[in-house]
Amino acid sequence: MKKYVKRIALGLMTVTMAIGLAACGKKKEDSKIVFGTNAEFPPFEYVTGQGVIGQYDGIDMSIAKKIADDNKMDVEINNMEFDSLIMALENGQVDAVIAGMTVTDERKEAVDFSIPYYTATQVMIVKEDSDIAKASDMEGKKIVVIQGYTGETVVQELGYKDYTSFKKGSEAILELVNGKCDVVVIDSATASKYVQDNPGLKIVEDSSAFASEEYAIAVKKGNKDLLDKINKSIEKMLDDGTIASLSAQYLESTGE
Ligand code: GLN
């Protein structure tokens, strides 16, 4: 009889421990989502006094918050250099990357992308009196790009080898404002933001040289569970107009 009771007790203990462990593991995994970003990319992500997630604000930050809310998870932003984001995903430092990141074949080899949530293109920002009217006019001019952005790849693909790359869009714009370069190649919405905030600049488009690009959220390869959750949220936000109105709102506001 005693032995029997002992065995039940032992069995119960094992079951309790197993449940405890499972719950613990599940809680840790499900209760918080850490998004990696590079908060140097208005209107998608930038640092401000009071943002939608702590000091971080922008279209992407609002999308990240909604994804977390939809899944009843807390949200945390890990702000780092754009070039480090994919590695941070691979080594588990972040769960997902939301950074106005364009889907490219090269990146697809390293990460899994969500459904796209925004369409953009590269554009040229020049001084208002510039004679640059199309991409081929950049020949012989001082070109500036941001390191690791698709803009850098596009400039290379157009055959320009002689360009300067900066770590931040704001540094590139300063270079242009100060007359130290002739043109900055960068994503369209971010360009609009910079032109709004810096008088004397204009945007030059060239759809024959710059193809359209799609922004998506990246997760670690094979993280289907999280990707499904993210896709469900994005689909909802695309369908009900949330993303369209966020884009309009953040493009209009003065932001930083
Ligand atoms: N869309 C560009 C890219 O993916 C720039 C993104 C960014 O700076 N956040 O490279």
Short mmCIF file of C-alpha atoms and ligand atoms in Angstrom, two decimals:
data_model
loop_
_atom_site.label_atom_id
_atom_site.label_comp_id
_atom_site.label_asym_id
_atom_site.label_seq_id
_atom_site.Cartn_x
_atom_site.Cartn_y
_atom_site.Cartn_z
CA MET A 1 0.00 0.00 0.00
CA LYS A 2 2.75 2.39 1.05
CA LYS A 3 4.74 1.58 -2.07
CA TYR A 4 1.66 2.24 -4.20
CA VAL A 5 1.11 5.69 -2.66
CA LYS A 6 4.78 6.52 -3.13
CA ARG A 7 4.56 5.59 -6.78
CA ILE A 8 1.50 7.80 -7.30
CA ALA A 9 3.23 10.67 -5.55
CA LEU A 10 6.30 10.22 -7.70
CA GLY A 11 4.17 10.03 -10.81
CA LEU A 12 2.31 13.18 -9.86
CA MET A 13 5.54 14.99 -9.21
CA THR A 14 6.91 14.05 -12.61
CA VAL A 15 3.71 15.18 -14.34
CA THR A 16 3.69 18.47 -12.41
CA MET A 17 7.30 19.12 -13.28
CA ALA A 18 6.70 18.34 -16.93
CA ILE A 19 3.71 20.71 -17.07
CA GLY A 20 5.71 23.35 -15.23
CA LEU A 21 8.60 23.07 -17.65
CA ALA A 22 6.33 23.14 -20.69
CA ALA A 23 4.46 26.17 -19.39
CA CYS A 24 7.71 27.89 -18.58
CA GLY A 25 9.14 27.25 -22.01
CA LYS A 26 5.95 28.32 -23.71
CA LYS A 27 5.60 31.48 -21.69
CA LYS A 28 9.12 32.63 -22.46
CA GLU A 29 8.62 31.96 -26.13
CA ASP A 30 5.17 33.48 -26.49
CA SER A 31 5.00 36.39 -24.12
CA LYS A 32 7.39 38.78 -25.85
CA ILE A 33 8.50 39.51 -29.37
CA VAL A 34 11.81 41.27 -29.92
CA PHE A 35 12.03 43.19 -33.19
CA GLY A 36 15.37 44.26 -34.56
CA THR A 37 15.50 47.53 -36.46
CA ASN A 38 17.76 50.40 -37.46
CA ALA A 39 15.97 53.49 -36.24
CA GLU A 40 17.56 55.78 -38.82
CA PHE A 41 14.95 55.39 -41.50
CA PRO A 42 12.07 57.89 -41.22
CA PRO A 43 9.11 57.59 -41.67
CA PHE A 44 9.46 53.84 -40.96
CA GLU A 45 11.60 53.94 -37.82
CA TYR A 46 13.24 56.77 -35.95
CA VAL A 47 13.97 57.84 -32.39
CA THR A 48 11.74 60.46 -30.85
CA GLY A 49 10.70 61.72 -27.40
CA GLN A 50 7.54 59.68 -27.09
CA GLY A 51 7.15 56.96 -29.70
CA VAL A 52 4.66 54.17 -30.25
CA ILE A 53 7.11 51.72 -28.63
CA GLY A 54 9.14 53.61 -26.03
CA GLN A 55 11.34 56.09 -27.87
CA TYR A 56 10.78 54.43 -31.23
CA ASP A 57 8.22 55.70 -33.70
CA GLY A 58 7.24 55.29 -37.34
CA ILE A 59 5.21 53.13 -39.73
CA ASP A 60 7.20 49.96 -38.98
CA MET A 61 7.12 50.56 -35.23
CA SER A 62 3.33 50.90 -35.35
CA ILE A 63 3.09 47.69 -37.40
CA ALA A 64 5.35 45.89 -34.90
CA LYS A 65 3.18 47.07 -32.00
CA LYS A 66 0.02 45.85 -33.73
CA ILE A 67 1.54 42.43 -34.49
CA ALA A 68 2.44 42.06 -30.81
CA ASP A 69 -1.02 43.27 -29.69
CA ASP A 70 -2.79 40.89 -32.10
CA ASN A 71 -0.89 38.02 -30.52
CA LYS A 72 -1.18 39.30 -26.96
CA MET A 73 2.59 39.58 -26.71
CA ASP A 74 4.79 42.29 -25.25
CA VAL A 75 7.03 44.05 -27.73
CA GLU A 76 10.63 45.14 -27.48
CA ILE A 77 12.82 46.99 -29.99
CA ASN A 78 16.48 46.19 -30.39
CA ASN A 79 18.03 49.10 -32.31
CA MET A 80 21.23 48.28 -34.19
CA GLU A 81 23.09 48.92 -37.43
CA PHE A 82 21.22 47.86 -40.54
CA ASP A 83 24.10 45.63 -41.57
CA SER A 84 23.87 43.63 -38.31
CA LEU A 85 20.15 42.85 -38.46
CA ILE A 86 20.27 39.58 -40.38
CA MET A 87 23.03 38.22 -38.17
CA ALA A 88 21.05 39.20 -35.06
CA LEU A 89 18.19 37.07 -36.37
CA GLU A 90 20.47 34.15 -37.06
CA ASN A 91 22.02 34.20 -33.59
CA GLY A 92 18.70 34.60 -31.78
CA GLN A 93 19.32 38.15 -30.52
CA VAL A 94 16.02 39.22 -32.11
CA ASP A 95 12.89 37.28 -33.12
CA ALA A 96 12.06 39.33 -36.21
CA VAL A 97 13.43 42.22 -38.23
CA ILE A 98 11.26 45.15 -39.25
CA ALA A 99 13.40 47.80 -40.90
CA GLY A 100 11.94 48.85 -44.23
CA MET A 101 13.85 45.82 -45.42
CA THR A 102 13.55 45.09 -49.12
CA VAL A 103 13.05 41.47 -50.12
CA THR A 104 16.04 40.41 -52.23
CA ASP A 105 17.17 37.01 -53.51
CA GLU A 106 20.40 37.31 -51.56
CA ARG A 107 18.61 38.05 -48.27
CA LYS A 108 16.11 35.26 -48.98
CA GLU A 109 18.99 32.80 -48.73
CA ALA A 110 19.61 33.90 -45.13
CA VAL A 111 16.12 34.60 -43.74
CA ASP A 112 12.43 33.93 -44.34
CA PHE A 113 10.30 36.92 -45.35
CA SER A 114 6.68 37.69 -44.52
CA ILE A 115 4.20 38.81 -47.13
CA PRO A 116 5.23 42.28 -48.33
CA TYR A 117 3.55 45.25 -46.65
CA TYR A 118 4.92 48.23 -48.60
CA THR A 119 6.11 48.98 -52.14
CA ALA A 120 8.94 51.43 -52.66
CA THR A 121 11.62 52.31 -55.19
CA GLN A 122 15.02 53.96 -55.13
CA VAL A 123 15.08 57.67 -56.02
CA MET A 124 17.72 60.36 -56.30
CA ILE A 125 17.77 63.33 -53.95
CA VAL A 126 19.52 66.36 -55.44
CA LYS A 127 19.72 70.12 -54.86
CA GLU A 128 16.79 72.01 -56.38
CA ASP A 129 19.00 73.54 -59.09
CA SER A 130 20.67 70.24 -60.04
CA ASP A 131 20.86 69.19 -63.70
CA ILE A 132 20.42 65.52 -62.80
CA ALA A 133 17.15 64.43 -64.42
CA LYS A 134 17.71 60.69 -64.90
CA ALA A 135 19.93 57.95 -63.46
CA SER A 136 22.48 58.16 -66.28
CA ASP A 137 23.07 61.83 -65.41
CA MET A 138 24.87 60.63 -62.26
CA GLU A 139 27.87 59.88 -64.47
CA GLY A 140 30.83 61.93 -63.24
CA LYS A 141 28.88 63.23 -60.23
CA LYS A 142 29.60 62.69 -56.56
CA ILE A 143 27.19 59.91 -55.56
CA VAL A 144 26.35 59.04 -51.96
CA VAL A 145 24.54 55.91 -50.74
CA ILE A 146 23.88 54.32 -47.38
CA GLN A 147 26.00 51.30 -46.57
CA GLY A 148 24.23 47.98 -47.06
CA TYR A 149 20.96 49.48 -48.31
CA THR A 150 19.52 48.28 -51.59
CA GLY A 151 20.38 51.77 -52.93
CA GLU A 152 24.05 50.79 -52.78
CA THR A 153 23.40 47.60 -54.75
CA VAL A 154 21.37 49.49 -57.36
CA VAL A 155 24.13 52.09 -57.84
CA GLN A 156 26.65 49.28 -58.28
CA GLU A 157 24.37 47.51 -60.76
CA LEU A 158 24.08 50.73 -62.78
CA GLY A 159 27.85 50.51 -63.17
CA TYR A 160 28.94 53.29 -60.81
CA LYS A 161 31.99 52.24 -58.88
CA ASP A 162 33.01 55.62 -57.61
CA TYR A 163 30.57 56.43 -54.82
CA THR A 164 30.76 57.15 -51.12
CA SER A 165 28.73 55.23 -48.57
CA PHE A 166 27.57 56.55 -45.22
CA LYS A 167 26.23 54.68 -42.24
CA LYS A 168 23.19 56.90 -41.77
CA GLY A 169 20.73 58.54 -44.14
CA SER A 170 20.90 61.73 -42.08
CA GLU A 171 24.69 61.92 -42.63
CA ALA A 172 24.21 61.47 -46.37
CA ILE A 173 21.64 64.27 -46.49
CA LEU A 174 23.92 66.58 -44.54
CA GLU A 175 26.63 65.93 -47.12
CA LEU A 176 24.21 66.97 -49.88
CA VAL A 177 22.91 70.02 -48.01
CA ASN A 178 26.51 71.12 -47.42
CA GLY A 179 27.29 70.77 -51.12
CA LYS A 180 29.87 68.02 -50.58
CA CYS A 181 28.10 65.60 -52.93
CA ASP A 182 25.69 65.88 -55.88
CA VAL A 183 23.19 63.10 -55.33
CA VAL A 184 21.96 60.68 -52.66
CA VAL A 185 20.29 57.45 -53.77
CA ILE A 186 17.80 56.18 -51.19
CA ASP A 187 14.32 54.66 -50.76
CA SER A 188 11.39 56.80 -51.95
CA ALA A 189 9.38 57.39 -48.76
CA THR A 190 12.49 58.14 -46.74
CA ALA A 191 13.59 60.55 -49.48
CA SER A 192 10.22 62.37 -49.27
CA LYS A 193 10.71 62.74 -45.55
CA TYR A 194 14.23 64.18 -45.92
CA VAL A 195 13.12 66.58 -48.67
CA GLN A 196 10.19 67.76 -46.50
CA ASP A 197 12.56 68.46 -43.64
CA ASN A 198 15.39 70.05 -45.64
CA PRO A 199 14.48 73.00 -47.87
CA GLY A 200 16.37 73.32 -51.15
CA LEU A 201 16.31 69.63 -52.04
CA LYS A 202 14.18 67.73 -54.58
CA ILE A 203 13.51 64.16 -55.61
CA VAL A 204 14.30 62.84 -59.07
CA GLU A 205 12.70 59.56 -60.12
CA ASP A 206 13.74 57.24 -62.93
CA SER A 207 11.53 54.19 -63.21
CA SER A 208 13.56 52.83 -66.13
CA ALA A 209 16.62 52.57 -63.89
CA PHE A 210 15.08 51.85 -60.50
CA ALA A 211 12.75 48.87 -60.17
CA SER A 212 10.09 48.68 -57.49
CA GLU A 213 11.02 47.04 -54.20
CA GLU A 214 8.92 45.37 -51.56
CA TYR A 215 9.39 45.69 -47.80
CA ALA A 216 8.72 42.66 -45.62
CA ILE A 217 9.43 41.43 -42.10
CA ALA A 218 12.19 38.85 -41.74
CA VAL A 219 12.32 35.92 -39.34
CA LYS A 220 14.94 33.25 -38.75
CA LYS A 221 14.86 30.59 -41.46
CA GLY A 222 12.29 27.93 -40.56
CA ASN A 223 10.48 29.93 -37.83
CA LYS A 224 7.13 29.12 -39.39
CA ASP A 225 5.16 29.59 -36.19
CA LEU A 226 6.15 33.25 -35.81
CA LEU A 227 5.98 33.89 -39.56
CA ASP A 228 2.37 32.64 -39.65
CA LYS A 229 1.43 34.99 -36.81
CA ILE A 230 3.14 37.93 -38.52
CA ASN A 231 1.54 37.16 -41.89
CA LYS A 232 -1.92 36.93 -40.36
CA SER A 233 -1.51 40.35 -38.76
CA ILE A 234 -0.08 41.97 -41.90
CA GLU A 235 -2.89 40.54 -44.03
CA LYS A 236 -5.43 42.03 -41.65
CA MET A 237 -3.68 45.43 -41.65
CA LEU A 238 -3.49 45.47 -45.45
CA ASP A 239 -7.16 44.50 -45.79
CA ASP A 240 -8.61 46.97 -43.32
CA GLY A 241 -6.48 49.90 -44.53
CA THR A 242 -4.38 50.21 -41.36
CA ILE A 243 -1.07 50.22 -43.24
CA ALA A 244 -2.31 52.72 -45.82
CA SER A 245 -3.46 55.13 -43.14
CA LEU A 246 -0.28 54.70 -41.10
CA SER A 247 1.77 55.51 -44.21
CA ALA A 248 -0.28 58.63 -44.89
CA GLN A 249 -0.10 59.70 -41.26
CA TYR A 250 3.67 59.30 -40.89
CA LEU A 251 4.50 60.79 -44.28
CA GLU A 252 2.57 63.92 -43.37
CA SER A 253 3.78 64.34 -39.81
CA THR A 254 7.05 66.13 -39.25
CA GLY A 255 8.36 63.05 -37.46
CA GLU A 256 11.71 63.48 -35.79
N1 GLN B 1 15.00 49.24 -48.26
C1 GLN B 1 16.41 49.37 -48.07
C2 GLN B 1 17.04 48.02 -47.88
O1 GLN B 1 16.38 47.08 -47.63
C3 GLN B 1 16.77 50.28 -46.90
C4 GLN B 1 16.23 49.82 -45.60
C5 GLN B 1 16.67 50.57 -44.39
O2 GLN B 1 17.52 51.37 -44.40
N2 GLN B 1 16.09 50.41 -43.28
O3 GLN B 1 18.22 47.89 -48.00
#
